[in-house]
Amino acid sequence: MALQITQSCVNCWACVDVCPNDAIFQDTPHFLIDDGKCTECLGDHGVPQCAAICPIEMAIVDELGEFLNPPGR
Amino acid sequence: MELPVISNTPSESEGGGCSSSGCGTAPDALGHLPDHIRAKVQDHPCYSEEAHHYFARMHVAVAPACNIQCNYCNRKYDCSNESRPGVVSELLTPDQAIKKVLAVAAEIPQMTVLGIAGPGDPLANPGRTFETFEQLSARAPDIKLCVSTNGLSLPQYVDEIAKHNIDHVTITINCVDPEVGAKIYPWIYWENKRIFGIEGAKILIEQQQKGLQMLTDRGILVKVNSVLIPGVNDEHLKEVSKIVKAKGAFLHNVMPLIAEPEHGTYYGIMEQPEPTPEMLQDLQDACAGDMAMMRHCRQCRADAVGLLGEDRGDEFTLDKIDVMDVDYEAAMVRRKEVHDSIIEQLEAKRGNAKPKVEDLGIPAESRPVLMAVAGKNGVVAEHFGHAKEFLIYEASPAGVRFISHRKTELYCGGMDSCGDGDVVDAGATESLLDRNIRILEGCEVVLCSKIGYEPWAKLEAAGIAPNGEHAMEPIEDAVLAVYKEIAATGKLLPAVDSKKVA
């Protein structure tokens, strides 16, 4: 169970700082989530932290490809 | 020591007026500033209208993350062709930032201030922000540090700010009412959750006000920035101004909303109108009764370098800094010399009281006149067609005061002749020259070093008198001289007829 970052990412670092598992790393062209480390914040927080702070719509998806921040919020 | 810079309260009766180059300083507006605060801001270009002609500052973009969403902001900030807050071309690590600051401070010895202003919120990036400040205090202790923030995390970091000797903080406060806030901030990130609407705005406002109080209690200088959003917070900002003054902020900077559709912000896409220069000025004047207002802000980028209004960031990209050979010790000595000499020059200037306007024979009932100046470094220095901005001054029997700046779009290619300015943007309905003349609305005179025949005729047709006779003169001297000339014609006095009717 892990989230993923899409090509909408603008590399603002916000998610990196709030991830409780240090699962997010810098890559080109955008940040990526280590699926071995990501727990979707279960056990740490009520909601996935990367999605709670991400300023960009459609930048984070779950395993089913659903946007955590869909367009128009 | 008088520091005639911060205020621009219109002087009502006696006691105001133009005493030196920091015009428009009414003693009452400076009255609330103790000497030690004036001393702190006299060489800070973003706080002192006078200082910004002489001292330079830079921002380093080490703080990309943000913890709130504002409707005037788009986080795709990598466009180098734009100049506005939140926009940067090159994100830096703290180590890269220090290298850049030391190189700039060696090349531009007028530099006095390093600010961290984004492109996100500096306090949402505490590690990167405070590491940068810590390293710079160790390597260039003469450079002042300042930080700007949306205020959400401010209470949490006030002690850290004080510890790093950061004595200038800017908080962006757009509202004190959560219902207004909900129209500006769609959500905030707070206690590990995204909180929407009024509830989120309420938390943000509480944190901003708490942080402001904590800073002023510790003697840290606070400037408040507000974005003027017509129909959303325009009337409300008068209330904001009162409250932040009561809490001890020493300067209020009301800036116009930037909302072009192509910037991709919520307001841009929704076609939220930007304020006109007149709306901005009216609001600043309305707030000035309660608060020292700042009017020389250029809404610069989060990686701006140099004097305000003259970005030199292109000279200091990482690849260029890498090959620079900098002698840090020598640079610091040189900075000290340059700073001392500027301060000395400014003090001498303040000592040379200029003749009072009354002495020049301008009747007290003369009406005020707005003039646009193509100026640079405090003098009438620019060709009309080369001016990137016009500085707007108001001359009245009480003196000359700086009102605002208005940005232009260059129509003149910089060749020998000026052309007729009929360069039209694709899809634009008016020429750049016409557009520039339109932004000068309300002004009666344009002062510049030179002007072409075509713009001369168009300005006259628009009721604005072009004037190239004061090239290279200090701006306020030139404005006063022209005001005196107009006064001599008797055109500034109330018409006898209308007086009778009234």
Short mmCIF file of C-alpha atoms in Angstrom, two decimals, chain B residues 267-491:
data_model
loop_
_atom_site.label_atom_id
_atom_site.label_comp_id
_atom_site.label_asym_id
_atom_site.label_seq_id
_atom_site.Cartn_x
_atom_site.Cartn_y
_atom_site.Cartn_z
CA TYR B 267 -8.00 34.85 -8.91
CA GLY B 268 -6.36 35.15 -12.31
CA ILE B 269 -8.49 32.40 -13.80
CA MET B 270 -11.66 33.70 -12.12
CA GLU B 271 -10.93 37.18 -13.52
CA GLN B 272 -10.87 38.81 -10.10
CA PRO B 273 -10.13 42.49 -10.89
CA GLU B 274 -6.84 44.07 -9.83
CA PRO B 275 -7.05 47.45 -8.12
CA THR B 276 -6.37 50.58 -10.18
CA PRO B 277 -3.49 52.84 -9.03
CA GLU B 278 -6.11 55.32 -7.80
CA MET B 279 -7.85 52.67 -5.65
CA LEU B 280 -4.53 51.69 -4.12
CA GLN B 281 -3.60 55.27 -3.38
CA ASP B 282 -6.99 56.07 -1.86
CA LEU B 283 -6.76 53.09 0.44
CA GLN B 284 -3.18 53.91 1.45
CA ASP B 285 -4.27 57.46 2.21
CA ALA B 286 -7.25 56.19 4.23
CA CYS B 287 -5.02 53.88 6.28
CA ALA B 288 -2.33 56.52 6.71
CA GLY B 289 -4.38 58.21 9.41
CA ASP B 290 -3.74 55.22 11.63
CA MET B 291 -0.45 53.89 10.47
CA ALA B 292 2.85 54.67 8.79
CA MET B 293 2.34 53.48 5.23
CA MET B 294 4.94 52.11 2.87
CA ARG B 295 4.57 53.16 -0.74
CA HIS B 296 7.82 52.27 -2.43
CA CYS B 297 7.35 48.49 -2.42
CA ARG B 298 8.15 46.88 -5.78
CA GLN B 299 6.59 43.49 -4.96
CA CYS B 300 9.85 41.82 -5.78
CA ARG B 301 10.65 38.21 -6.49
CA ALA B 302 11.69 35.73 -3.83
CA ASP B 303 15.19 35.75 -5.39
CA ALA B 304 15.60 39.47 -6.10
CA VAL B 305 19.10 40.99 -5.99
CA GLY B 306 20.21 44.64 -5.82
CA LEU B 307 18.44 47.97 -5.45
CA LEU B 308 14.64 47.87 -5.37
CA GLY B 309 13.27 48.08 -8.89
CA GLU B 310 16.57 47.05 -10.50
CA ASP B 311 16.94 43.29 -10.36
CA ARG B 312 20.51 42.04 -10.88
CA GLY B 313 19.76 38.38 -10.19
CA ASP B 314 20.95 37.37 -13.67
CA GLU B 315 24.51 38.35 -12.77
CA PHE B 316 24.58 35.93 -9.86
CA THR B 317 23.33 32.58 -11.12
CA LEU B 318 25.01 29.52 -9.60
CA ASP B 319 27.23 28.89 -12.62
CA LYS B 320 28.46 32.50 -12.59
CA ILE B 321 29.12 32.49 -8.83
CA ASP B 322 31.14 29.29 -9.18
CA VAL B 323 33.79 31.06 -11.23
CA MET B 324 33.88 34.28 -9.17
CA ASP B 325 36.96 34.94 -7.12
CA VAL B 326 35.76 36.60 -3.92
CA ASP B 327 37.91 38.02 -1.10
CA TYR B 328 35.35 37.86 1.73
CA GLU B 329 37.35 39.77 4.32
CA ALA B 330 38.19 42.62 1.96
CA ALA B 331 34.56 42.73 0.87
CA MET B 332 33.36 43.22 4.42
CA VAL B 333 35.80 46.09 4.98
CA ARG B 334 34.69 47.69 1.74
CA ARG B 335 31.02 47.33 2.70
CA LYS B 336 31.67 49.10 5.97
CA GLU B 337 33.27 52.02 4.13
CA VAL B 338 30.47 52.26 1.60
CA HIS B 339 27.69 52.01 4.22
CA ASP B 340 29.32 54.62 6.43
CA SER B 341 29.76 57.00 3.55
CA ILE B 342 26.11 56.62 2.44
CA ILE B 343 24.85 57.21 5.99
CA GLU B 344 27.10 60.25 6.26
CA GLN B 345 25.80 61.57 2.95
CA LEU B 346 22.18 61.06 4.05
CA GLU B 347 22.76 62.79 7.35
CA ALA B 348 24.41 65.74 5.64
CA LYS B 349 21.44 65.93 3.30
CA ARG B 350 19.00 65.96 6.20
CA GLY B 351 20.97 68.80 7.71
CA ASN B 352 20.54 70.88 4.57
CA ALA B 353 16.98 71.91 5.11
CA LYS B 354 15.50 72.93 1.83
CA PRO B 355 13.56 76.16 1.54
CA LYS B 356 10.01 75.75 2.78
CA VAL B 357 7.34 75.81 0.17
CA GLU B 358 5.69 78.84 1.76
CA ASP B 359 8.91 80.75 1.17
CA LEU B 360 8.53 80.11 -2.54
CA GLY B 361 5.33 82.05 -2.64
CA ILE B 362 2.87 79.25 -3.23
CA PRO B 363 -0.50 80.22 -1.78
CA ALA B 364 -1.78 77.82 0.85
CA GLU B 365 -5.07 77.26 -0.99
CA SER B 366 -3.33 75.92 -4.11
CA ARG B 367 -4.55 72.48 -5.10
CA PRO B 368 -2.16 69.48 -5.10
CA VAL B 369 -0.72 68.18 -8.39
CA LEU B 370 0.36 64.62 -9.19
CA MET B 371 3.51 64.26 -11.28
CA ALA B 372 5.03 61.13 -12.79
CA VAL B 373 8.82 60.96 -12.77
CA ALA B 374 11.08 58.74 -14.86
CA GLY B 375 13.64 58.57 -12.08
CA LYS B 376 16.60 56.53 -11.01
CA ASN B 377 18.69 56.78 -7.85
CA GLY B 378 16.74 59.81 -6.68
CA VAL B 379 17.23 61.93 -9.82
CA VAL B 380 15.23 62.60 -13.00
CA ALA B 381 17.36 60.25 -15.03
CA GLU B 382 15.36 58.23 -17.53
CA HIS B 383 14.28 58.72 -21.08
CA PHE B 384 10.47 58.57 -21.25
CA GLY B 385 10.52 55.54 -23.50
CA HIS B 386 13.11 53.67 -21.43
CA ALA B 387 11.39 54.03 -18.07
CA LYS B 388 10.40 50.69 -16.59
CA GLU B 389 8.36 52.48 -13.99
CA PHE B 390 7.19 55.97 -13.12
CA LEU B 391 7.49 57.32 -9.61
CA ILE B 392 4.38 59.26 -8.68
CA TYR B 393 4.86 62.36 -6.52
CA GLU B 394 2.31 64.75 -5.17
CA ALA B 395 3.21 68.42 -4.83
CA SER B 396 1.05 70.58 -2.60
CA PRO B 397 1.55 73.72 -0.53
CA ALA B 398 2.58 71.37 2.31
CA GLY B 399 5.46 69.93 0.31
CA VAL B 400 6.39 67.10 -2.00
CA ARG B 401 5.60 63.52 -1.09
CA PHE B 402 6.22 60.20 -2.77
CA ILE B 403 2.94 58.43 -3.49
CA SER B 404 3.64 55.24 -5.40
CA HIS B 405 5.30 53.75 -8.44
CA ARG B 406 3.51 52.57 -11.55
CA LYS B 407 5.03 49.94 -13.78
CA THR B 408 5.19 50.47 -17.53
CA GLU B 409 5.83 48.24 -20.46
CA LEU B 410 8.78 49.29 -22.55
CA TYR B 411 7.79 50.40 -26.01
CA CYS B 412 11.09 51.96 -27.00
CA GLY B 413 13.66 49.49 -28.27
CA GLY B 414 16.56 51.52 -26.92
CA MET B 415 17.75 52.72 -30.35
CA ASP B 416 18.65 56.29 -31.15
CA SER B 417 15.15 57.32 -31.96
CA CYS B 418 12.11 56.56 -29.99
CA GLY B 419 9.73 55.64 -32.77
CA ASP B 420 6.06 56.18 -32.49
CA GLY B 421 5.53 53.46 -29.98
CA ASP B 422 3.01 51.63 -32.09
CA VAL B 423 4.33 48.25 -31.13
CA VAL B 424 1.31 46.19 -30.37
CA ASP B 425 1.18 42.93 -28.48
CA ALA B 426 -0.50 40.09 -30.30
CA GLY B 427 -4.17 40.52 -29.61
CA ALA B 428 -3.73 43.81 -27.78
CA THR B 429 -6.17 46.53 -28.64
CA GLU B 430 -3.98 49.49 -27.74
CA SER B 431 -0.35 50.33 -28.35
CA LEU B 432 2.15 50.09 -25.51
CA LEU B 433 2.60 53.83 -25.63
CA ASP B 434 -1.15 54.36 -25.24
CA ARG B 435 -1.20 51.88 -22.41
CA ASN B 436 1.66 53.64 -20.64
CA ILE B 437 -0.06 56.97 -21.03
CA ARG B 438 -3.20 55.43 -19.58
CA ILE B 439 -1.37 54.27 -16.44
CA LEU B 440 -0.33 57.88 -15.88
CA GLU B 441 -3.97 58.87 -15.48
CA GLY B 442 -4.42 61.47 -12.77
CA CYS B 443 -0.95 62.93 -13.32
CA GLU B 444 -0.63 66.40 -14.83
CA VAL B 445 3.09 66.41 -15.56
CA VAL B 446 5.67 63.83 -16.62
CA LEU B 447 9.27 64.56 -15.73
CA CYS B 448 11.91 62.69 -17.68
CA SER B 449 15.41 63.26 -19.01
CA LYS B 450 14.32 63.13 -22.66
CA ILE B 451 11.23 62.39 -24.67
CA GLY B 452 10.46 61.73 -28.31
CA TYR B 453 8.16 63.83 -30.49
CA GLU B 454 5.40 61.24 -30.83
CA PRO B 455 4.93 60.48 -27.12
CA TRP B 456 5.18 64.23 -26.44
CA ALA B 457 2.18 64.91 -28.67
CA LYS B 458 0.18 62.00 -27.28
CA LEU B 459 0.86 63.04 -23.69
CA GLU B 460 -0.25 66.58 -24.40
CA ALA B 461 -3.39 65.26 -26.07
CA ALA B 462 -4.08 63.28 -22.88
CA GLY B 463 -3.75 66.44 -20.80
CA ILE B 464 -0.35 65.53 -19.34
CA ALA B 465 2.47 68.04 -19.75
CA PRO B 466 5.80 66.41 -20.69
CA ASN B 467 8.81 68.09 -19.13
CA GLY B 468 12.44 67.31 -19.97
CA GLU B 469 13.95 70.44 -18.49
CA HIS B 470 15.03 68.95 -15.18
CA ALA B 471 17.20 66.08 -16.38
CA MET B 472 19.57 64.75 -13.71
CA GLU B 473 18.17 67.02 -11.00
CA PRO B 474 17.12 65.52 -7.65
CA ILE B 475 13.51 64.40 -8.07
CA GLU B 476 11.98 66.41 -5.28
CA ASP B 477 13.76 69.61 -6.31
CA ALA B 478 12.48 69.13 -9.84
CA VAL B 479 8.90 68.39 -8.73
CA LEU B 480 8.91 71.44 -6.49
CA ALA B 481 10.33 73.67 -9.25
CA VAL B 482 7.63 72.56 -11.69
CA TYR B 483 4.93 73.01 -9.05
CA LYS B 484 6.21 76.51 -8.49
CA GLU B 485 6.06 77.25 -12.23
CA ILE B 486 2.47 76.04 -12.42
CA ALA B 487 1.56 78.01 -9.30
CA ALA B 488 2.98 81.16 -10.89
CA THR B 489 0.43 80.85 -13.69
CA GLY B 490 -2.38 81.02 -11.12
CA LYS B 491 -3.84 77.72 -12.38
#
